[in-house]
Coordinates of C-alpha atoms and ligand atoms in Angstrom, one line a residue:
M1 CA 201.1 171.8 264.1
T2 CA 200.8 174.4 261.4
T3 CA 198.0 174.1 258.9
P4 CA 199.4 172.6 255.7
S5 CA 199.0 174.9 252.8
Q6 CA 198.2 174.2 249.3
H7 CA 200.1 176.8 247.4
T8 CA 198.7 178.0 244.1
P9 CA 200.9 176.8 241.4
T10 CA 198.2 177.4 238.8
P11 CA 199.8 180.0 236.5
A12 CA 197.6 183.1 236.0
P13 CA 196.6 183.6 232.4
P14 CA 198.1 186.7 230.9
A15 CA 196.1 189.9 231.3
P16 CA 193.5 189.8 228.6
S17 CA 193.0 192.3 225.9
D18 CA 189.5 193.3 224.7
F19 CA 187.7 196.3 223.4
I20 CA 187.1 197.9 226.8
R21 CA 190.7 197.5 227.9
D22 CA 191.8 199.0 224.5
I23 CA 189.6 202.1 225.3
V24 CA 191.1 202.4 228.8
A25 CA 194.6 201.9 227.5
A26 CA 194.0 204.7 224.9
H27 CA 192.7 207.0 227.7
V28 CA 195.8 206.2 229.9
A29 CA 198.1 207.0 226.9
E30 CA 196.5 210.4 226.3
G31 CA 196.4 211.2 230.0
R32 CA 192.7 211.9 229.9
Y33 CA 192.1 211.1 233.6
P34 CA 194.3 211.5 236.7
R35 CA 193.5 207.9 237.5
I36 CA 191.4 205.1 236.1
H37 CA 188.4 204.6 238.4
T38 CA 185.9 201.8 237.8
R39 CA 183.1 200.5 240.1
F40 CA 181.2 197.3 240.7
P41 CA 177.6 198.3 241.5
P42 CA 175.4 195.3 242.7
E43 CA 171.9 195.8 243.8
P44 CA 171.6 194.2 247.2
N45 CA 168.5 192.2 246.3
G46 CA 170.2 188.8 246.2
Y47 CA 173.5 187.0 246.4
L48 CA 176.1 187.4 243.7
H49 CA 176.3 184.8 241.0
I50 CA 178.9 183.8 238.5
G51 CA 177.7 186.5 236.0
H52 CA 178.7 189.1 238.7
A53 CA 182.0 187.3 239.0
K54 CA 182.6 188.2 235.3
S55 CA 181.8 191.8 236.0
I56 CA 184.0 191.9 239.2
C57 CA 186.9 190.4 237.3
L58 CA 186.5 192.9 234.5
N59 CA 186.2 196.0 236.8
F60 CA 188.8 195.0 239.3
G61 CA 191.0 193.6 236.6
I62 CA 191.1 197.0 234.8
A63 CA 191.8 198.8 238.1
R64 CA 194.6 196.3 238.7
E65 CA 196.2 196.4 235.3
F66 CA 196.0 200.2 234.9
G67 CA 196.9 201.3 238.5
G68 CA 193.4 202.4 239.3
V69 CA 190.7 201.8 241.9
C70 CA 187.4 200.0 241.7
N71 CA 184.7 201.1 244.1
L72 CA 182.3 198.6 245.6
R73 CA 179.0 200.3 245.5
M74 CA 175.6 199.1 246.7
D75 CA 173.2 200.2 244.0
D76 CA 170.4 200.5 246.5
T77 CA 167.7 202.8 245.0
N78 CA 164.8 200.3 245.3
P79 CA 163.9 199.9 248.9
A80 CA 161.3 197.2 248.4
K81 CA 163.5 194.2 247.6
E82 CA 166.8 195.0 249.3
D83 CA 168.2 193.8 252.5
V84 CA 171.4 194.0 254.7
E85 CA 171.8 190.2 254.5
Y86 CA 172.5 190.8 250.9
V87 CA 174.9 193.6 251.5
D88 CA 176.9 191.4 253.9
S89 CA 177.0 188.5 251.5
I90 CA 178.1 190.8 248.6
M91 CA 181.0 192.1 250.7
A92 CA 182.1 188.6 251.6
D93 CA 181.9 187.3 248.1
V94 CA 183.7 190.2 246.5
N95 CA 186.5 190.0 249.1
W96 CA 186.8 186.3 248.6
L97 CA 187.1 186.6 244.8
I98 CA 189.6 189.4 244.7
D99 CA 191.7 188.8 247.8
G100 CA 195.4 188.4 247.0
W101 CA 194.7 189.5 243.5
A102 CA 193.1 193.0 243.4
G103 CA 192.3 193.4 247.1
D104 CA 194.5 196.5 247.1
R105 CA 192.4 198.1 244.4
L106 CA 189.1 197.9 246.4
G107 CA 187.6 201.3 246.9
M108 CA 185.6 201.5 250.1
K109 CA 184.9 204.4 252.6
P110 CA 185.2 204.9 256.3
L111 CA 182.3 203.3 258.2
G112 CA 179.3 205.6 258.5
A113 CA 180.9 208.4 256.5
T114 CA 178.4 210.5 254.6
P115 CA 178.9 212.5 251.5
Q116 CA 180.7 215.8 252.1
A117 CA 180.4 218.4 249.5
I118 CA 184.1 219.1 249.0
E119 CA 184.6 221.7 246.3
S120 CA 187.8 220.9 244.7
N121 CA 188.7 222.0 241.2
G122 CA 185.2 223.3 240.8
R123 CA 183.5 219.9 241.2
K124 CA 182.1 217.9 244.1
D125 CA 184.5 215.2 245.0
Y126 CA 183.5 212.4 247.3
F127 CA 186.2 210.8 249.3
L128 CA 188.8 211.2 246.6
P129 CA 191.0 209.4 246.9
P130 CA 188.8 206.7 248.3
V131 CA 190.2 204.5 251.0
V132 CA 191.8 201.7 249.2
G133 CA 192.1 198.2 250.6
Q134 CA 191.1 197.2 254.1
G135 CA 194.3 197.8 256.0
G136 CA 195.0 200.8 258.2
G137 CA 192.8 199.7 261.1
A138 CA 189.9 201.9 260.1
K139 CA 186.6 200.1 259.7
L140 CA 185.4 200.4 256.1
E141 CA 182.2 199.9 254.3
P142 CA 181.1 199.9 250.7
F143 CA 179.8 203.0 249.0
Y144 CA 176.0 203.2 248.9
A145 CA 174.0 205.0 246.1
S146 CA 171.6 205.8 248.9
D147 CA 174.3 207.9 250.6
Y148 CA 173.9 210.3 247.8
F149 CA 170.1 210.7 248.1
D150 CA 170.5 214.3 249.3
E151 CA 172.8 215.2 246.5
I152 CA 170.7 213.5 243.9
Y153 CA 167.6 215.3 245.2
E154 CA 169.5 218.6 244.8
Y155 CA 170.4 217.7 241.2
A156 CA 166.8 217.0 240.5
V157 CA 165.8 220.4 241.8
A158 CA 168.5 221.9 239.5
L159 CA 167.0 220.1 236.5
I160 CA 163.6 221.5 237.4
E161 CA 165.1 225.0 237.7
K162 CA 166.6 224.6 234.3
G163 CA 163.2 223.7 232.8
R164 CA 164.5 220.2 232.1
A165 CA 162.3 218.2 234.5
Y166 CA 158.7 218.5 235.6
V167 CA 156.3 216.9 238.1
C168 CA 153.8 214.7 236.3
D169 CA 150.4 213.7 237.7
L170 CA 149.7 210.8 235.2
S171 CA 149.0 207.5 236.8
P172 CA 151.7 204.8 236.4
Q173 CA 149.4 203.1 233.7
D174 CA 149.0 206.3 231.8
T175 CA 152.7 207.1 232.0
D176 CA 153.3 203.7 230.4
S177 CA 150.7 204.0 227.6
Y178 CA 151.7 207.6 226.8
R179 CA 155.2 206.4 226.2
G180 CA 154.3 204.7 222.9
A181 CA 156.5 202.1 221.4
P182 CA 159.7 202.0 219.3
D183 CA 157.5 202.1 216.1
R184 CA 155.0 204.6 217.4
P185 CA 155.7 208.1 218.9
G186 CA 154.7 208.8 222.4
K187 CA 152.1 211.4 223.6
E188 CA 153.1 214.4 225.7
S189 CA 151.9 214.5 229.3
P190 CA 149.3 217.2 230.0
W191 CA 151.6 218.3 232.9
R192 CA 154.6 218.7 230.7
E193 CA 154.3 222.5 230.4
R194 CA 153.6 223.0 234.1
G195 CA 155.5 226.0 235.5
I196 CA 158.9 225.6 237.1
A197 CA 157.7 227.1 240.4
E198 CA 154.8 224.7 240.5
S199 CA 157.0 221.7 239.8
L200 CA 159.5 222.8 242.4
D201 CA 156.7 223.2 245.0
L202 CA 155.2 219.8 244.1
F203 CA 158.5 218.1 244.2
R204 CA 159.2 219.5 247.6
R205 CA 155.9 218.2 248.8
M206 CA 156.5 214.8 247.3
K207 CA 159.7 214.7 249.4
A208 CA 157.7 215.8 252.4
G209 CA 155.5 212.7 252.0
E210 CA 152.3 214.6 251.2
F211 CA 151.2 212.3 248.4
P212 CA 150.5 208.6 248.2
D213 CA 152.5 206.1 246.2
G214 CA 152.0 206.5 242.5
A215 CA 150.3 209.9 242.7
R216 CA 153.0 211.8 241.0
T217 CA 156.5 211.4 239.4
L218 CA 159.3 213.6 238.5
R219 CA 160.1 213.3 234.8
A220 CA 162.9 214.5 232.5
K221 CA 161.7 216.8 229.7
I222 CA 163.4 215.4 226.7
D223 CA 161.4 214.2 223.6
M224 CA 158.3 212.2 223.4
T225 CA 159.0 211.3 219.7
A226 CA 162.6 210.1 220.3
P227 CA 163.2 206.8 218.5
N228 CA 164.8 205.6 221.7
V229 CA 161.8 205.1 224.1
W230 CA 164.2 205.7 227.1
M231 CA 164.4 209.3 226.0
R232 CA 160.7 209.9 226.1
D233 CA 160.5 211.9 229.3
P234 CA 161.7 209.1 231.5
V235 CA 160.7 209.0 235.2
L236 CA 163.5 210.3 237.5
Y237 CA 161.7 210.0 240.9
R238 CA 158.8 208.0 242.2
I239 CA 156.9 208.0 245.5
R240 CA 157.4 205.0 247.7
H241 CA 156.4 205.1 251.4
T242 CA 158.7 202.2 252.2
E243 CA 161.6 202.0 254.7
H244 CA 165.0 201.6 253.2
H245 CA 167.6 199.2 254.6
H246 CA 170.2 201.9 254.6
T247 CA 168.4 205.2 255.0
G248 CA 165.5 204.0 257.2
A249 CA 162.3 206.1 257.0
K250 CA 164.0 209.3 255.9
W251 CA 162.8 209.2 252.3
T252 CA 159.4 208.7 250.7
I253 CA 160.6 209.4 247.2
Y254 CA 163.3 207.3 245.5
P255 CA 165.4 208.1 242.4
M256 CA 165.1 205.7 239.5
Y257 CA 168.2 203.6 238.5
D258 CA 169.0 205.8 235.4
F259 CA 169.0 209.0 237.4
A260 CA 170.9 207.7 240.5
H261 CA 173.5 205.7 238.6
C262 CA 175.1 208.3 236.4
L263 CA 175.2 210.8 239.3
S264 CA 176.6 208.2 241.7
D265 CA 179.3 207.5 239.2
Y266 CA 179.9 211.2 238.8
L267 CA 180.1 211.8 242.6
E268 CA 182.6 209.0 243.1
G269 CA 184.8 210.3 240.3
I270 CA 184.3 207.1 238.2
T271 CA 185.9 207.3 234.8
H272 CA 184.7 204.1 233.1
S273 CA 181.2 202.9 234.1
I274 CA 181.0 199.4 232.7
C275 CA 177.8 197.5 232.5
T276 CA 176.0 194.8 230.5
L277 CA 174.6 195.3 227.0
E278 CA 170.9 195.8 227.9
F279 CA 172.0 199.3 229.2
E280 CA 173.3 200.4 225.8
V281 CA 169.9 202.0 225.1
H282 CA 170.1 203.9 228.5
R283 CA 173.4 205.5 227.6
P284 CA 171.9 208.5 225.8
L285 CA 170.0 209.2 229.0
Y286 CA 173.1 208.7 231.2
D287 CA 174.8 211.4 229.1
W288 CA 171.8 213.6 228.9
I289 CA 171.5 213.9 232.6
L290 CA 175.1 214.7 233.2
E291 CA 175.2 217.2 230.3
S292 CA 172.0 218.9 231.3
L293 CA 173.4 219.6 234.8
A294 CA 176.4 221.2 233.1
L295 CA 178.6 219.5 235.6
P296 CA 182.3 220.2 235.7
R297 CA 184.4 217.8 233.7
P298 CA 185.6 215.1 233.4
L299 CA 182.4 213.2 233.2
P300 CA 182.1 209.4 233.6
H301 CA 181.3 207.4 230.5
Q302 CA 179.4 204.2 230.1
Y303 CA 180.7 201.2 228.2
E304 CA 178.7 197.9 227.6
F305 CA 179.7 194.3 227.3
A306 CA 177.9 191.0 226.8
R307 CA 176.6 189.5 230.0
L308 CA 177.5 185.9 230.9
S309 CA 174.9 183.3 230.4
L310 CA 175.9 179.8 231.4
A311 CA 174.3 176.6 230.0
F312 CA 172.3 174.4 232.4
T313 CA 171.6 177.1 234.9
V314 CA 169.5 180.2 235.6
M315 CA 171.2 183.4 236.5
S316 CA 168.6 186.0 237.4
K317 CA 168.5 186.8 241.1
R318 CA 164.7 186.7 240.9
K319 CA 164.8 183.1 239.8
L320 CA 167.5 182.1 242.2
L321 CA 165.5 183.6 245.0
Q322 CA 162.6 181.4 243.9
L323 CA 164.7 178.3 244.1
V324 CA 165.7 179.4 247.7
N325 CA 162.1 180.3 248.7
D326 CA 160.6 177.1 247.2
K327 CA 163.3 175.0 249.1
V328 CA 164.5 173.4 245.8
V329 CA 167.9 174.1 247.3
T330 CA 169.1 174.5 250.9
G331 CA 169.9 178.2 250.5
W332 CA 171.8 180.8 248.4
D333 CA 175.0 178.9 249.1
D334 CA 173.7 175.5 248.1
P335 CA 176.6 174.0 246.2
R336 CA 174.3 173.5 243.2
M337 CA 173.6 177.2 242.9
P338 CA 175.5 179.3 240.4
T339 CA 176.1 181.8 243.1
I340 CA 179.6 182.8 244.2
S341 CA 178.9 181.5 247.7
G342 CA 177.5 178.2 246.3
L343 CA 180.6 177.7 244.1
R344 CA 182.8 178.5 247.1
R345 CA 181.0 176.0 249.3
R346 CA 181.3 173.4 246.5
G347 CA 185.0 173.8 246.5
V348 CA 185.7 176.0 243.5
T349 CA 188.6 178.4 244.2
P350 CA 188.7 182.1 243.5
E351 CA 191.6 181.4 241.1
A352 CA 189.5 179.0 239.0
L353 CA 186.7 181.6 238.8
R354 CA 189.0 184.3 237.8
H355 CA 190.7 182.2 235.2
F356 CA 187.3 181.3 233.8
A357 CA 186.3 184.9 233.7
Y358 CA 189.5 185.7 231.8
N359 CA 189.1 182.7 229.4
I360 CA 185.6 183.7 228.3
G361 CA 186.7 187.2 227.3
I362 CA 184.8 190.4 226.9
T363 CA 182.7 191.0 223.8
K364 CA 179.7 192.8 222.5
Y365 CA 177.8 189.6 221.5
N366 CA 175.4 187.8 223.8
G367 CA 175.7 184.0 223.8
I368 CA 175.5 181.0 226.0
T369 CA 178.8 179.8 227.5
D370 CA 179.2 176.1 227.5
L371 CA 179.5 174.6 231.0
A372 CA 182.6 172.7 229.8
V373 CA 184.5 176.1 229.8
L374 CA 183.8 176.6 233.5
E375 CA 184.5 172.9 234.3
H376 CA 187.8 173.0 232.5
A377 CA 189.0 176.0 234.6
I378 CA 187.9 174.2 237.8
R379 CA 189.6 170.9 236.9
E380 CA 192.8 172.5 235.8
D381 CA 193.0 174.4 239.0
L382 CA 192.1 171.5 241.2
N383 CA 194.4 169.0 239.4
R384 CA 197.4 171.2 240.4
R385 CA 196.2 171.9 243.9
A386 CA 194.3 168.9 245.2
W387 CA 195.8 166.4 247.6
R388 CA 195.2 162.8 246.6
R389 CA 193.3 160.6 249.0
L390 CA 191.7 157.2 248.9
A391 CA 188.0 156.9 249.6
V392 CA 185.4 154.3 248.7
L393 CA 181.9 155.6 248.0
R394 CA 180.0 152.3 247.8
P395 CA 181.9 150.0 250.0
L396 CA 182.3 146.3 249.1
K397 CA 184.3 144.2 251.6
V398 CA 187.4 142.4 250.4
V399 CA 189.2 139.9 252.6
L400 CA 192.8 138.8 251.7
T401 CA 192.8 135.2 252.9
N402 CA 196.6 134.9 252.7
Y403 CA 197.4 138.1 254.5
P404 CA 198.1 137.8 258.3
E405 CA 195.1 138.7 260.5
D406 CA 197.1 140.9 263.0
K407 CA 199.3 142.6 260.5
T408 CA 199.1 146.3 259.5
E409 CA 201.4 147.9 257.0
E410 CA 201.9 151.6 256.3
L411 CA 202.3 152.4 252.6
D412 CA 203.9 155.6 251.4
A413 CA 202.0 157.8 248.9
V414 CA 202.6 161.4 247.8
N415 CA 200.0 164.0 248.6
N416 CA 200.1 165.5 245.1
P417 CA 202.1 164.3 242.2
E418 CA 201.8 167.7 240.6
D419 CA 203.4 169.4 243.5
P420 CA 206.4 167.8 245.2
A421 CA 206.3 170.5 248.0
A422 CA 203.0 168.9 249.1
G423 CA 204.9 166.0 250.8
S424 CA 203.5 162.6 251.4
R425 CA 201.3 160.6 253.8
R426 CA 201.1 157.0 255.0
I427 CA 198.2 154.8 254.2
P428 CA 197.4 151.8 256.5
F429 CA 196.9 148.4 254.9
G430 CA 195.4 145.2 256.4
R431 CA 193.7 141.9 255.7
A432 CA 190.2 143.4 255.4
L433 CA 189.6 146.2 252.9
Y434 CA 186.9 148.0 251.1
I435 CA 186.8 148.6 247.4
D436 CA 184.2 150.4 245.4
A437 CA 181.3 148.2 244.4
D438 CA 181.6 149.7 240.9
D439 CA 185.1 148.1 240.6
F440 CA 183.8 144.6 240.7
M441 CA 181.6 142.8 238.2
E442 CA 180.5 139.2 238.4
T443 CA 179.9 138.8 234.7
P444 CA 181.8 141.7 233.1
P445 CA 181.6 142.9 229.5
P446 CA 184.8 142.6 227.3
K447 CA 187.6 145.0 228.1
Y448 CA 186.6 145.2 231.8
F449 CA 189.9 145.7 233.6
R450 CA 188.7 145.9 237.1
L451 CA 188.1 143.0 239.4
R452 CA 186.1 139.9 238.4
P453 CA 185.9 136.3 239.7
G454 CA 189.2 134.7 239.0
G455 CA 190.6 138.0 237.7
E456 CA 193.5 140.1 239.0
V457 CA 193.7 143.8 239.7
R458 CA 196.3 146.1 241.4
L459 CA 195.4 147.9 244.6
K460 CA 196.9 151.4 244.1
Y461 CA 200.1 151.8 246.2
A462 CA 199.8 148.2 247.3
Y463 CA 199.5 144.6 246.0
I464 CA 198.0 142.8 243.1
I465 CA 195.1 140.7 244.3
K466 CA 193.1 137.9 242.7
C467 CA 189.4 137.3 243.4
D468 CA 188.9 133.6 244.5
E469 CA 185.4 133.6 245.8
V470 CA 182.2 135.8 245.8
V471 CA 180.2 135.6 249.0
K472 CA 176.5 136.3 248.8
D473 CA 173.7 136.7 251.4
A474 CA 170.5 134.7 251.3
A475 CA 169.0 137.2 248.9
G476 CA 171.9 136.8 246.4
K477 CA 173.4 140.1 247.2
I478 CA 177.2 140.2 247.1
I479 CA 178.5 140.9 250.6
E480 CA 182.2 140.0 250.4
L481 CA 185.0 139.0 248.0
R482 CA 187.6 136.6 249.2
C483 CA 190.9 137.2 247.5
T484 CA 194.5 136.4 247.7
A485 CA 197.3 138.9 247.4
D486 CA 200.5 138.5 245.5
L487 CA 202.7 139.4 248.5
D488 CA 205.7 140.1 246.3
S489 CA 204.0 142.6 244.1
K490 CA 204.3 145.7 246.2
A491 CA 206.7 148.4 245.1
G492 CA 210.2 147.0 245.4
G493 CA 209.0 143.4 245.5
A494 CA 210.0 140.6 243.1
T495 CA 206.8 140.7 241.1
A496 CA 206.2 144.5 241.4
G497 CA 206.7 144.9 237.6
R498 CA 204.0 142.4 236.7
K499 CA 201.7 143.9 234.1
I500 CA 198.2 144.2 235.3
K501 CA 195.7 146.3 233.3
G502 CA 193.5 147.6 236.1
A503 CA 194.4 149.6 239.3
I504 CA 191.7 150.4 241.8
H505 CA 191.4 152.4 245.0
W506 CA 190.7 150.9 248.4
V507 CA 190.8 151.6 252.1
S508 CA 191.7 149.4 255.1
A509 CA 188.5 148.3 256.8
A510 CA 190.1 148.5 260.3
H511 CA 191.3 152.1 259.8
A512 CA 188.7 153.7 257.6
I513 CA 186.7 156.7 258.8
D514 CA 183.2 157.3 257.8
A515 CA 182.3 160.6 256.0
E516 CA 179.1 161.9 254.5
V517 CA 179.7 162.5 250.8
R518 CA 177.4 164.8 248.8
L519 CA 177.5 164.2 245.1
Y520 CA 176.2 167.2 243.3
D521 CA 175.1 167.3 239.7
R522 CA 173.6 170.0 237.4
L523 CA 170.5 171.5 238.8
F524 CA 168.8 171.5 235.4
T525 CA 168.5 168.8 232.7
V526 CA 168.4 171.2 229.7
A527 CA 170.9 173.8 228.5
E528 CA 168.5 176.7 228.6
P529 CA 166.0 176.1 231.4
D530 CA 164.5 179.6 231.1
A531 CA 164.2 179.6 227.3
A532 CA 160.5 178.9 227.4
G533 CA 157.8 178.2 230.1
D534 CA 158.6 177.6 233.7
F535 CA 162.3 177.0 234.3
K536 CA 161.4 174.8 237.3
E537 CA 160.0 172.2 235.0
H538 CA 163.5 171.3 234.0
L539 CA 164.9 170.6 237.4
N540 CA 167.2 167.6 237.6
P541 CA 165.7 165.2 240.1
D542 CA 169.1 163.6 240.7
S543 CA 171.1 166.8 241.4
L544 CA 172.1 165.5 244.8
E545 CA 173.0 162.0 246.0
V546 CA 174.2 161.5 249.6
L547 CA 176.4 158.6 250.6
T548 CA 178.4 157.4 253.5
A549 CA 181.9 156.8 252.3
K550 CA 184.8 154.9 253.8
C551 CA 187.9 157.1 253.8
E552 CA 191.6 156.7 254.5
P553 CA 192.4 158.0 258.0
A554 CA 194.4 161.0 256.7
L555 CA 191.1 162.6 255.8
R556 CA 190.4 162.9 259.6
E557 CA 192.6 166.0 259.3
A558 CA 190.8 167.5 256.3
K559 CA 190.6 171.3 256.3
P560 CA 188.0 173.3 254.6
E561 CA 190.6 175.5 252.9
L562 CA 192.3 172.5 251.3
R563 CA 191.1 170.6 248.2
Y564 CA 191.1 166.8 247.7
Q565 CA 191.0 164.4 244.9
F566 CA 189.5 161.1 245.9
E567 CA 191.5 159.1 243.5
R568 CA 189.8 157.8 240.4
L569 CA 186.5 159.5 241.5
A570 CA 186.4 163.3 241.7
Y571 CA 187.5 166.4 243.5
F572 CA 186.0 167.1 246.9
A573 CA 186.1 169.9 249.5
L574 CA 185.2 169.7 253.2
D575 CA 181.9 171.4 253.8
P576 CA 182.6 174.4 256.1
A577 CA 179.6 173.3 258.2
S578 CA 181.0 169.9 259.0
A579 CA 180.8 169.1 262.7
P580 CA 184.0 167.9 264.4
G581 CA 184.5 164.2 263.8
K582 CA 181.6 164.2 261.3
P583 CA 183.2 165.2 258.1
V584 CA 181.0 166.1 255.1
F585 CA 182.6 166.3 251.7
N586 CA 181.1 168.1 248.8
R587 CA 181.9 166.9 245.3
T588 CA 183.2 169.9 243.5
I589 CA 183.5 168.2 240.1
T590 CA 184.1 164.8 238.6
L591 CA 187.5 164.0 237.1
R592 CA 186.2 163.9 233.6
D593 CA 183.2 165.2 231.8
T594 CA 180.7 162.4 232.4
W595 CA 177.9 164.2 230.5
A596 CA 180.0 164.4 227.4
R597 CA 180.5 160.6 227.5
E598 CA 176.8 160.1 227.9
K599 CA 176.2 162.3 224.9
Q600 CA 178.5 160.2 222.8
K601 CA 176.8 157.0 223.9
G602 CA 173.3 158.4 223.2
Ligands
ATP1 P1 170.2 189.8 237.6 O1 169.6 190.2 236.4 O2 170.9 188.5 237.6 O3 169.3 189.9 238.8 P2 171.4 192.4 237.8 O4 171.9 192.9 236.5 O5 170.1 192.9 238.2 O6 171.4 190.8 237.8 P3 173.0 193.8 239.5 O7 173.2 193.6 241.0 O8 172.3 195.0 239.1 O9 172.4 192.5 239.0 O10 174.4 193.8 238.8 C1 175.6 194.3 239.3 C2 176.6 194.4 238.1 O11 176.9 193.1 237.6 C3 176.0 195.2 237.0 O12 177.0 196.0 236.5 C4 175.6 194.2 236.0 O13 175.7 194.7 234.7 C5 176.6 193.1 236.3 N1 176.1 191.8 235.9 C6 174.9 191.2 236.3 N2 174.7 190.0 235.8 C7 175.7 189.8 234.9 C8 176.1 188.7 234.1 N3 175.3 187.7 233.9 N4 177.2 188.8 233.4 C9 178.0 189.9 233.5 N5 177.8 190.9 234.3 C10 176.6 190.9 235.0
MG2 MG1 169.9 195.1 238.4

């Protein structure tokens, strides 16, 4: 049997327009660059989160819309916190998010390839054109900023030779205090006027590992009175006797982000270097470094947009790592995490994430995005895609006293009313059933349209039933409802058209399969958990509830790549770690926004 496929009828929103795309479009119109070249440069110090998804969708979206390429680059200049586990997860998450959409725009390089100084048109080009996509049989890997450490070192030497950088012996604390503050000029380092030859010699010896961590730095010689503190002789290199996940023990000095980033962009032929707003103040330094080296044109340029902040969650990798380390969650891919891997495991599709990224738009104003915007994109996607199934989360036994003991019927039901191509399945029906305990009340309030003593309700796809008797155990707990079915009320029957207000879901007790169901909720109880104090004080103690559900037998064939709507309940996805015969379903999202209803009540 072939795996049934859920095609993706969700129409993609039109390509957005925003101030960055306007700039790119103008550059394309004037023919400024031979090709538009963006990059996505994560630091491999954690798993990617939904904020990164915004950046991925922007950078790959631009490459896709303007016939360009987007390099995947590990921004790995800080050896201490980085790890190959993170490199692998980043690769998997980026591929998952862009596959079938911008996968053919992915700039990678042949496995193990190192920078070659190819002089072409008077500039160093690195793997231009880069290997696009993953086809062609060759093993590919992402670009690494650390692959450019030799080049970046040479650029540093060139800056010293031009008198634009010097080795400084101030301690880290003094370097900090000499910098001053935005309202107070900095103080020049006593080593600022050190001779070029001496700086060159010391820098070489820093590289040779002669000095301990923190003993010296290489600094740009710019202006200690600049209003922008980033221009006050920023540190370009620091000493770190630490092994690096990609370069091993080769280096004992590492370039700072600001020095490595613009040069990595330049070496890869990036045209538009897009980052979040907090880097706006770094832009003059980005330009100063490239200009000071008098590099052949064209130079890359930096553009900034507002980062995504999502309500009811934290986004910084440092805080997410804390949740993992403190075992608040089961791992980076816990379905409650705002990570791409967590959202994937929860059942969110790449289309839903991309539509979300497009819906929120790209602006210059930081703000907090309402969770409802994400949830809307997820529900819209799953409503079109999910196969409907019957499952009972809190089983209450129902016995139909007028239904023959040995009889089983098979009722027809479509897989997805939104998608005729999804076909149908048969649901077994018998004398003993389970309904959800929530769908019965012994003494209901007014306007309760589900089952009550003496009341009637329709069983979806089946009969109207009436509750005749409530059976309780010695402790007074309801253990069974004894009901009668209107045996003419099935579709096509004489009383099929009888108006009944409530319709509830059910499963046949004799045919139901058990499944573990994990009901996830928000990880935090407040919209801005990291606004003040310790964000972990706002953890939602009820963010996970585990139940054993009774499910219609078609769910025995559930596939992790498919999505399901348990009718009247929520959308679910099979957990990829489910053992055979022991399905685990993760609740992706409820059918409606239950929090909004609670707010109205309160
Ligand atoms: P965090 O602060 O969450 O640890 P980061 O900025 O240190 O994230 P990087 O790995 O350096 O994470 O980010 C890679 C790219 O993703 C950068 O270009 C960064 O600007 C972008 N990015 C990171 N977080 C967000 C966000 N919340 N919204 C949009 N883009 C983001
Ligand atoms: Mg960072």
